[in-house]
Short mmCIF file of C-alpha atoms in Angstrom, two decimals:
data_model
loop_
_atom_site.label_atom_id
_atom_site.label_comp_id
_atom_site.label_asym_id
_atom_site.label_seq_id
_atom_site.Cartn_x
_atom_site.Cartn_y
_atom_site.Cartn_z
CA MET A 271 -13.63 -39.16 -40.52
CA ALA A 272 -14.87 -40.32 -37.13
CA THR A 273 -16.75 -37.81 -35.00
CA VAL A 274 -15.62 -37.57 -31.41
CA LYS A 275 -17.94 -36.07 -28.84
CA LEU A 276 -16.90 -34.99 -25.37
CA ALA A 277 -19.91 -34.19 -23.23
CA LEU A 278 -19.89 -32.51 -19.80
CA ASN A 279 -20.45 -35.86 -18.08
CA ASP A 280 -17.41 -37.27 -19.88
CA LEU A 281 -15.33 -34.36 -18.68
CA ILE A 282 -16.50 -34.91 -15.09
CA ALA A 283 -15.81 -38.64 -15.38
CA ASN A 284 -12.33 -37.92 -16.71
CA LEU A 285 -11.55 -35.48 -13.91
CA GLN A 286 -12.71 -38.06 -11.37
CA GLN A 287 -10.12 -40.45 -12.75
CA VAL A 288 -7.35 -38.12 -11.63
CA PRO A 289 -5.58 -39.83 -8.70
CA PRO A 290 -5.69 -38.03 -5.32
CA ALA A 291 -2.88 -35.58 -4.78
CA ASP A 292 -0.14 -36.71 -2.45
CA LEU A 293 -0.68 -34.23 0.35
CA LEU A 294 1.33 -34.17 3.54
CA GLY A 295 -1.73 -33.02 5.52
CA VAL A 296 -3.62 -36.21 4.61
CA THR A 297 -0.57 -38.36 5.39
CA LEU A 298 -0.23 -36.71 8.80
CA LEU A 299 -3.89 -37.34 9.54
CA GLU A 300 -3.31 -41.02 8.82
CA GLN A 301 -0.10 -41.17 10.84
CA TYR A 302 -1.15 -39.23 13.93
CA GLU A 303 -4.37 -40.07 15.64
CA ALA A 304 -6.38 -37.40 17.40
CA ALA A 305 -6.48 -37.81 21.16
CA PRO A 306 -9.80 -38.98 22.64
CA GLY A 307 -12.30 -36.14 22.52
CA GLU A 308 -10.27 -34.24 19.90
CA TRP A 309 -10.91 -33.84 16.18
CA VAL A 310 -7.36 -33.00 15.17
CA PRO A 311 -4.03 -34.55 16.20
CA ARG A 312 -2.01 -32.29 18.49
CA SER A 313 1.22 -34.28 18.60
CA VAL A 314 2.34 -33.48 15.04
CA PRO A 315 5.70 -31.61 15.02
CA ARG A 316 5.26 -27.90 14.31
CA ASP A 317 7.52 -27.86 11.25
CA GLN A 318 5.46 -30.66 9.71
CA VAL A 319 2.23 -28.73 10.36
CA VAL A 320 3.70 -25.59 8.77
CA LYS A 321 4.93 -27.54 5.73
CA ALA A 322 1.57 -29.32 5.34
CA THR A 323 -0.40 -26.07 5.67
CA LEU A 324 1.69 -24.25 3.08
CA GLN A 325 1.31 -27.17 0.71
CA LEU A 326 -2.44 -27.26 1.25
CA VAL A 327 -2.78 -23.49 0.73
CA GLU A 328 -0.89 -23.77 -2.54
CA TYR A 329 -2.92 -26.80 -3.56
CA GLY A 330 -6.17 -24.97 -2.77
CA SER A 331 -5.05 -21.99 -4.78
CA LYS A 332 -4.18 -24.21 -7.77
CA CYS A 333 -7.53 -25.99 -7.49
CA ARG A 334 -9.44 -22.69 -7.44
CA GLN A 335 -7.47 -21.50 -10.46
CA LEU A 336 -8.18 -24.74 -12.28
CA ALA A 337 -11.88 -24.56 -11.40
CA ASN A 338 -12.02 -20.99 -12.72
CA ASN A 339 -10.30 -22.03 -15.94
CA ILE A 340 -12.67 -24.95 -16.45
CA ALA A 341 -15.66 -22.68 -15.75
CA LYS A 342 -14.51 -20.38 -18.53
CA LEU A 343 -13.78 -23.24 -20.94
CA GLN A 344 -15.37 -22.64 -24.32
CA ALA A 345 -16.78 -25.53 -26.34
CA THR A 346 -14.41 -26.23 -29.24
CA PRO A 347 -15.79 -28.34 -32.10
CA ILE A 348 -13.10 -30.64 -33.47
CA GLU A 349 -12.98 -33.03 -36.34
CA LYS A 350 -9.88 -34.93 -35.31
CA SER A 351 -10.23 -38.54 -34.30
CA VAL A 352 -7.74 -38.13 -31.45
CA ALA A 353 -9.82 -37.44 -28.37
CA GLU A 354 -6.84 -36.09 -26.38
CA TYR A 355 -6.52 -33.25 -28.89
CA GLY A 356 -9.62 -31.67 -27.44
CA LEU A 357 -8.14 -31.64 -23.96
CA MET B 36 -19.61 -47.11 21.97
CA SER B 37 -18.61 -43.90 23.77
CA ILE B 38 -18.54 -40.47 22.10
CA PRO B 39 -14.70 -40.37 21.90
CA GLU B 40 -14.77 -43.84 20.34
CA VAL B 41 -17.35 -42.68 17.79
CA LYS B 42 -15.16 -39.69 16.98
CA ALA B 43 -12.11 -41.91 16.54
CA PHE B 44 -14.12 -44.28 14.35
CA LEU B 45 -15.39 -41.41 12.17
CA GLY B 46 -11.88 -39.99 11.96
CA HIS B 47 -10.60 -43.36 10.76
CA LEU B 48 -13.37 -43.58 8.16
CA MET B 49 -12.58 -40.09 6.91
CA THR B 50 -8.95 -40.85 6.21
CA ASN B 51 -9.92 -43.96 4.22
CA ASN B 52 -11.69 -41.95 1.54
CA ALA B 53 -9.70 -39.52 -0.63
CA THR B 54 -12.39 -36.83 -0.66
CA THR B 55 -13.19 -36.90 3.05
CA ALA B 56 -9.49 -37.19 3.92
CA LEU B 57 -8.85 -34.03 1.94
CA ALA B 58 -11.81 -32.31 3.61
CA ALA B 59 -10.47 -33.30 7.03
CA ALA B 60 -6.98 -32.03 6.19
CA VAL B 61 -8.41 -28.73 4.94
CA ALA B 62 -10.59 -28.34 8.04
CA TRP B 63 -7.54 -28.98 10.20
CA LEU B 64 -4.79 -27.07 8.39
CA ASP B 65 -6.48 -24.55 6.10
CA PRO B 66 -10.00 -23.83 7.38
CA LEU B 67 -9.96 -20.37 5.77
CA ASN B 68 -9.68 -22.07 2.39
CA ILE B 69 -13.40 -22.61 2.68
CA HIS B 70 -14.45 -19.71 4.83
CA GLY B 71 -12.10 -17.02 3.54
CA ALA B 72 -14.43 -15.46 1.00
CA LEU B 73 -17.45 -15.77 3.29
CA VAL B 74 -16.02 -14.21 6.43
CA ASP B 75 -17.98 -11.20 7.60
CA MET B 76 -15.28 -8.82 8.73
CA HIS B 77 -17.58 -6.95 11.10
CA MET B 78 -19.18 -10.00 12.71
CA ASN B 79 -16.00 -11.99 13.28
CA PRO B 80 -12.78 -9.95 13.32
CA MET B 81 -10.67 -12.98 14.26
CA LEU B 82 -11.78 -15.06 11.28
CA TYR B 83 -11.37 -12.00 9.07
CA ALA B 84 -7.81 -11.51 10.39
CA LEU B 85 -7.08 -15.19 9.67
CA SER B 86 -8.45 -14.81 6.15
CA ILE B 87 -6.07 -11.85 5.62
CA CYS B 88 -3.23 -14.07 6.81
CA HIS B 89 -4.38 -16.80 4.44
CA ASP B 90 -4.35 -14.46 1.46
CA CYS B 91 -1.35 -12.25 2.28
CA PHE B 92 0.99 -13.67 4.92
CA GLU B 93 1.68 -17.29 4.17
CA ASP B 94 4.60 -17.42 6.59
CA THR B 95 2.32 -16.63 9.52
CA TYR B 96 -0.86 -18.39 8.43
CA PRO B 97 0.14 -21.95 9.53
CA LYS B 98 1.12 -20.77 13.00
CA ALA B 99 -2.02 -18.67 13.39
CA VAL B 100 -4.28 -21.49 12.19
CA LYS B 101 -2.61 -23.99 14.48
CA ALA B 102 -3.10 -21.63 17.40
CA PHE B 103 -6.72 -21.10 16.34
CA VAL B 104 -7.74 -24.76 15.89
CA THR B 105 -5.99 -25.83 19.08
CA GLY B 106 -7.88 -23.23 21.08
CA ARG B 107 -5.05 -20.87 22.02
CA PRO B 108 -6.18 -17.56 23.59
CA GLU B 109 -7.36 -14.95 21.08
CA SER B 110 -4.84 -12.45 22.42
CA GLU B 111 -2.02 -14.81 21.42
CA ILE B 112 -3.40 -15.29 17.89
CA GLU B 113 -3.99 -11.56 17.55
CA ALA B 114 -0.40 -10.81 18.58
CA LEU B 115 0.85 -13.28 15.95
CA ILE B 116 -1.26 -11.74 13.19
CA MET B 117 -0.51 -8.12 14.09
CA ALA B 118 3.23 -8.91 14.20
CA ALA B 119 2.94 -10.34 10.68
CA ILE B 120 1.13 -7.24 9.46
CA GLU B 121 3.71 -4.96 11.04
CA LYS B 122 6.52 -6.96 9.44
CA HIS B 123 5.06 -6.64 5.95
CA LEU B 124 3.97 -3.00 5.93
CA VAL B 125 6.04 0.15 5.48
CA TYR B 126 3.64 1.94 7.83
CA PHE B 127 1.99 0.28 10.81
CA ASP B 128 -0.18 1.90 13.45
CA ASP B 129 0.89 0.55 16.84
CA GLY B 130 -2.57 1.09 18.26
CA MET B 131 -4.20 -1.07 15.62
CA THR B 132 -6.10 -4.21 16.64
CA ILE B 133 -7.81 -6.92 14.60
CA GLU B 134 -11.04 -4.97 15.11
CA ASP B 135 -9.57 -2.25 12.86
CA LEU B 136 -8.56 -4.48 9.95
CA HIS B 137 -11.86 -3.88 8.14
CA ILE B 138 -10.67 -0.35 7.28
CA GLY B 139 -8.17 -1.93 4.88
CA ILE B 140 -4.40 -1.61 4.73
CA PRO B 141 -3.35 1.17 7.13
CA THR B 142 -1.72 4.22 5.58
CA ARG B 143 -0.13 7.38 6.91
CA PRO B 144 -1.27 10.38 4.86
CA ILE B 145 1.15 13.27 5.39
CA GLY B 146 -0.30 15.95 3.14
CA VAL B 147 -0.62 19.59 4.14
CA ASP B 148 -4.09 20.57 5.33
CA TRP B 149 -4.96 23.85 3.60
CA TYR B 150 -8.65 23.66 4.39
CA GLY B 151 -8.53 23.55 8.17
CA GLU B 152 -10.24 20.16 8.19
CA SER B 153 -8.53 19.21 11.42
CA GLY B 154 -10.12 22.21 13.12
CA GLU B 155 -6.70 23.81 13.70
CA THR B 156 -5.50 26.98 12.00
CA PHE B 157 -2.78 26.62 9.37
CA GLU B 158 -0.31 28.43 11.62
CA ASP B 159 -0.94 25.93 14.42
CA GLU B 160 -1.16 22.82 12.25
CA HIS B 161 1.87 23.54 10.06
CA GLU B 162 4.03 25.85 12.11
CA ALA B 163 7.22 24.82 10.28
CA LEU B 164 5.77 25.85 6.92
CA VAL B 165 4.78 29.36 7.99
CA PRO B 166 8.20 30.95 7.26
CA VAL B 167 8.30 29.36 3.78
CA PHE B 168 4.75 30.46 3.03
CA THR B 169 5.65 33.99 4.08
CA LEU B 170 8.88 33.85 2.07
CA LEU B 171 6.85 33.00 -1.01
CA GLY B 172 4.69 36.08 -0.48
CA GLY B 173 1.99 34.49 1.65
CA LYS B 174 -0.16 36.41 4.13
CA PHE B 175 -2.36 35.26 7.01
CA ASP B 176 -5.65 36.53 8.37
CA GLU B 177 -6.18 37.38 12.04
CA HIS B 178 -7.06 33.71 12.78
CA GLY B 179 -3.79 32.39 11.37
CA ASN B 180 -5.20 31.05 8.11
CA PRO B 181 -3.66 31.85 4.71
CA VAL B 182 -5.47 34.45 2.62
CA ASN B 183 -3.59 34.34 -0.68
CA ASP B 184 -2.62 30.66 -0.92
CA ASP B 185 -3.78 30.47 -4.53
CA HIS B 186 -1.25 33.12 -5.58
CA VAL B 187 1.52 31.58 -3.45
CA CYS B 188 0.73 28.15 -4.88
CA LYS B 189 1.31 29.48 -8.41
CA VAL B 190 4.65 31.02 -7.38
CA ALA B 191 5.70 27.75 -5.73
CA LEU B 192 4.74 25.60 -8.72
CA ILE B 193 6.57 27.85 -11.18
CA LEU B 194 9.71 27.74 -9.04
CA SER B 195 9.53 24.00 -8.46
CA ASN B 196 9.03 23.47 -12.19
CA HIS B 197 12.19 25.42 -12.84
CA LEU B 198 14.15 23.43 -10.27
CA LEU B 199 12.93 20.06 -11.50
CA ALA B 200 13.68 20.99 -15.10
CA ASN B 201 17.26 21.94 -14.32
CA TYR B 202 18.48 19.81 -11.42
CA SER B 203 18.64 16.07 -10.91
CA ASP B 204 17.68 13.96 -7.89
CA GLU B 205 20.04 13.90 -4.94
CA THR B 206 20.58 17.67 -5.10
CA PRO B 207 19.37 20.24 -2.55
CA HIS B 208 17.54 21.87 -5.46
CA HIS B 209 15.46 18.74 -5.90
CA ASP B 210 14.67 18.78 -2.18
CA VAL B 211 13.49 22.39 -2.39
CA ALA B 212 11.34 21.58 -5.44
CA THR B 213 9.85 18.66 -3.51
CA LEU B 214 9.09 20.94 -0.55
CA LEU B 215 7.27 23.40 -2.82
CA ARG B 216 5.26 20.60 -4.45
CA TRP B 217 4.48 18.91 -1.16
CA MET B 218 3.38 22.17 0.48
CA PHE B 219 0.75 22.61 -2.21
CA ASN B 220 -0.41 19.00 -2.48
CA ASP B 221 1.09 18.53 -5.92
CA THR B 222 3.60 15.69 -5.67
CA GLY B 223 1.40 13.20 -7.49
CA ASN B 224 1.54 10.83 -4.51
CA GLY B 225 -1.88 10.46 -2.88
CA LEU B 226 -0.52 9.94 0.62
CA ALA B 227 1.84 12.91 0.37
CA ASP B 228 -0.84 15.15 -1.11
CA CYS B 229 -3.80 14.39 1.15
CA SER B 230 -4.05 15.17 4.83
CA TYR B 231 -4.99 12.49 7.35
CA VAL B 232 -8.33 14.13 8.07
CA TYR B 233 -9.17 14.51 4.38
CA ILE B 234 -8.44 10.87 3.58
CA TYR B 235 -10.24 9.32 6.53
CA GLU B 236 -13.21 11.68 6.74
CA ASN B 237 -13.90 11.39 3.04
CA GLY B 238 -13.14 7.68 2.88
CA VAL B 239 -11.04 8.16 -0.22
CA ALA B 240 -8.39 5.59 0.62
CA TYR B 241 -9.65 2.07 1.16
CA PHE B 242 -7.04 -0.47 0.19
CA PRO B 243 -8.27 -4.07 0.46
CA TRP B 244 -6.05 -6.75 1.93
CA THR B 245 -4.50 -8.43 -1.09
CA PRO B 246 -0.81 -9.08 -1.82
CA ASP B 247 -0.94 -6.73 -4.83
CA GLN B 248 -2.49 -3.92 -2.81
CA ILE B 249 0.03 -4.38 0.00
CA GLU B 250 2.84 -4.00 -2.52
CA TYR B 251 1.14 -0.95 -4.06
CA VAL B 252 0.47 0.76 -0.71
CA ASN B 253 3.99 0.02 0.52
CA GLU B 254 5.48 1.60 -2.57
CA MET B 255 3.23 4.65 -2.27
CA GLN B 256 3.89 5.01 1.47
CA ARG B 257 7.65 4.64 1.00
CA GLU B 258 7.59 7.34 -1.68
CA ALA B 259 5.43 9.59 0.54
CA PHE B 260 7.94 9.27 3.38
CA ASP B 261 10.79 10.01 0.95
CA ILE B 262 8.93 13.13 -0.20
CA HIS B 263 8.39 14.19 3.39
CA ASN B 264 12.05 13.63 4.26
CA ALA B 265 13.14 15.67 1.23
CA ALA B 266 10.76 18.45 2.28
CA LEU B 267 12.18 18.42 5.82
CA ARG B 268 15.73 18.64 4.44
CA ALA B 269 14.66 21.61 2.31
CA LEU B 270 13.03 23.31 5.29
CA TRP B 271 16.28 22.92 7.19
CA LEU B 272 18.21 24.29 4.20
CA LEU B 273 16.03 27.39 3.92
CA GLU B 274 16.42 27.98 7.63
CA GLU B 275 20.18 27.44 7.78
CA SER B 276 21.45 28.76 4.45
CA SER B 277 21.23 32.47 3.87
CA ALA B 278 22.09 31.81 0.19
CA TRP B 279 19.02 29.65 -0.25
CA TYR B 280 16.83 31.97 1.78
CA ALA B 281 17.89 34.97 -0.30
CA ALA B 282 17.48 33.08 -3.57
CA MET B 283 14.00 31.96 -2.68
CA HIS B 284 13.06 35.47 -1.55
CA TYR B 285 14.36 37.03 -4.77
CA ASN B 286 12.80 34.43 -7.08
CA ALA B 287 9.42 34.47 -5.30
CA GLU B 288 9.23 38.27 -5.49
CA MET B 289 10.20 38.27 -9.14
CA ILE B 290 7.66 35.56 -10.07
CA GLY B 291 5.00 37.26 -7.93
CA GLU B 292 5.60 40.46 -9.85
CA CYS B 293 5.47 38.63 -13.22
CA LEU B 294 2.13 37.06 -12.23
CA THR B 295 0.57 40.51 -12.02
CA HIS B 296 1.25 41.00 -15.76
CA HIS B 297 1.24 37.50 -17.23
CA THR B 298 -0.70 34.28 -16.89
CA PHE B 299 0.40 31.40 -14.74
CA GLU B 300 0.37 29.08 -17.77
CA ASP B 301 2.70 31.34 -19.78
CA LEU B 302 5.16 31.59 -16.91
CA LEU B 303 5.03 27.85 -16.31
CA LYS B 304 5.91 27.17 -19.94
CA LEU B 305 8.76 29.63 -19.82
CA THR B 306 10.39 28.16 -16.70
CA LYS B 307 10.86 24.80 -18.40
CA GLY B 308 13.22 26.28 -20.98
CA THR B 309 14.98 28.78 -18.76
CA LYS B 310 18.44 27.83 -17.58
CA PRO B 311 19.23 28.68 -13.98
CA ASN B 312 21.05 31.90 -13.32
CA ALA B 313 20.34 33.13 -16.88
CA LYS B 314 17.86 35.64 -18.15
CA LYS B 315 15.24 34.55 -20.59
CA LYS B 316 12.89 36.72 -22.55
CA ALA B 317 10.02 35.30 -24.53
CA ASN B 318 6.53 36.49 -25.36
CA GLY B 319 7.40 39.81 -23.76
CA ILE B 320 8.20 38.15 -20.42
CA ARG B 321 11.64 38.60 -18.87
CA LEU B 322 12.59 35.91 -16.39
CA SER B 323 15.78 35.60 -14.40
CA ILE B 324 15.66 32.84 -11.84
CA TYR B 325 18.70 32.36 -9.65
CA TRP B 326 19.59 29.43 -7.42
CA PRO B 327 22.62 28.77 -5.26
CA GLY B 328 25.14 26.27 -6.64
CA ARG B 329 25.09 22.58 -5.81
CA SER B 330 27.73 23.04 -3.16
CA ASP B 331 25.72 25.64 -1.32
CA GLY B 332 23.47 23.18 0.42
CA GLY B 333 23.63 24.33 3.99
CA ASN B 334 26.74 26.50 3.46
CA PRO B 335 25.68 30.09 3.91
CA GLY B 336 27.67 32.83 2.32
CA THR B 337 28.25 31.55 -1.21
CA THR B 338 25.27 33.17 -2.80
CA GLN B 339 24.98 33.73 -6.53
CA VAL B 340 21.72 35.53 -6.21
CA ALA B 341 21.39 38.72 -8.17
CA ALA B 342 20.66 41.85 -6.25
#
C-alpha cells in the first residue's frame, strides 16, 4: 500500500491554492476610486458600504474560526492512498 | 509624480493583488478586525467603543466605522454607538459615555442595603420597607438601623417558603413571597439581591462586552426588575388590604413565637408540607399559617385569618 505524506508545507501550499473570496468590499475598491489625497473612496452608496462591511465582518469571523481550527489540528496517520481522505 | 498621484498609483496596485486588496478592504470597512483584540480600553475609548460595536452590534458597526474612517466628529460617532448600546440593553444609564464602557455592561442592582454601605440609615434608605419590617417583628435602634434583622429574616424566609410552596405565579401570594425574599437578599438573582453600593464598591459585577454576556445580563436585569415590580405590588397590597396586613401580622407573630422554641431549619422543613389555612403538627411543632384567598388581593374585608 502506498504511503501518503502531508507535511505542513503541503498544507500551506494547498491553502494558498484556494481562490480569493468574492468580497463586495474588494469589488467596491476596484469600482470606486479614492479622491485625490484620500485613501478610501467616499462616493460609495451607504447601503453598499453597510452590506460590504457586514460581509467582511462575517468573513473575518469565519477566517478566525478556521485559523483556530487549523491551529488545533492533530496529526492523523493514515494508510489510505487517497490523499483527500486526510483532509 | 505628486503625492496624490503616488497614493492613487499605490491604491491601484493594491487592488491588483488578492492579499493587498483584502487588506485594503479590511482597513477601509473593518479596521477593528485587526485592532479589536489589541485596543487598550483606557488609552483609546473611541477605538474600544468601536471594538464593542464590532463584536456585539453588527447593525451599528458599519455606520460607526464609516463615520470613523471618514473623519466625522467624535461626538457623532459616540452618539451612534451609545444609541446602539441603549437599544440592545434592558438597562441603560443615560449619563454613560464611551469613557465608561471599560466598566463592562452596565447593570442596575436593586438589592436592599442592610449594611448601611450607602452611608444612610435603613429607615432613610428604605423607607417603604420599614412598615413591613416592623410588621414582621423588626425593631430599630435610635439611629434608625435594624437591630434584630437576623430574626426577622428567618420569619420572612419561613413565610415566603410557605407561600411559594402553596401558590403559583401570577397570584398576590407569589408577590408577597417575592417581597419577603427580595427584602432579605434571597431571590437568587444577583442584581435583585445586591445593593448598588455593594456591587460597585466591591467590584463583584464586571460583565465583559460579548454577545453572550449581553444576553445573560439582559435576562438577569429583566428578572431583577420583575422581582422589584412584584415586591412593589406586594408592598401596595400590604398597605391597602387589611386582610393581608392582618394575615402577615398573625403569621409573623406565630412564627416568631415558634422560633423561640424550635430551630429555623425545622420550621422551614415544616412549612413546605403545610397547606395554607390548615394546622400542622409534626416533631412537636404546631403550625397554622393563614393567608387571604386569591381574590383578596387589594380587597380589604374578606379576611380568613384566625383570631
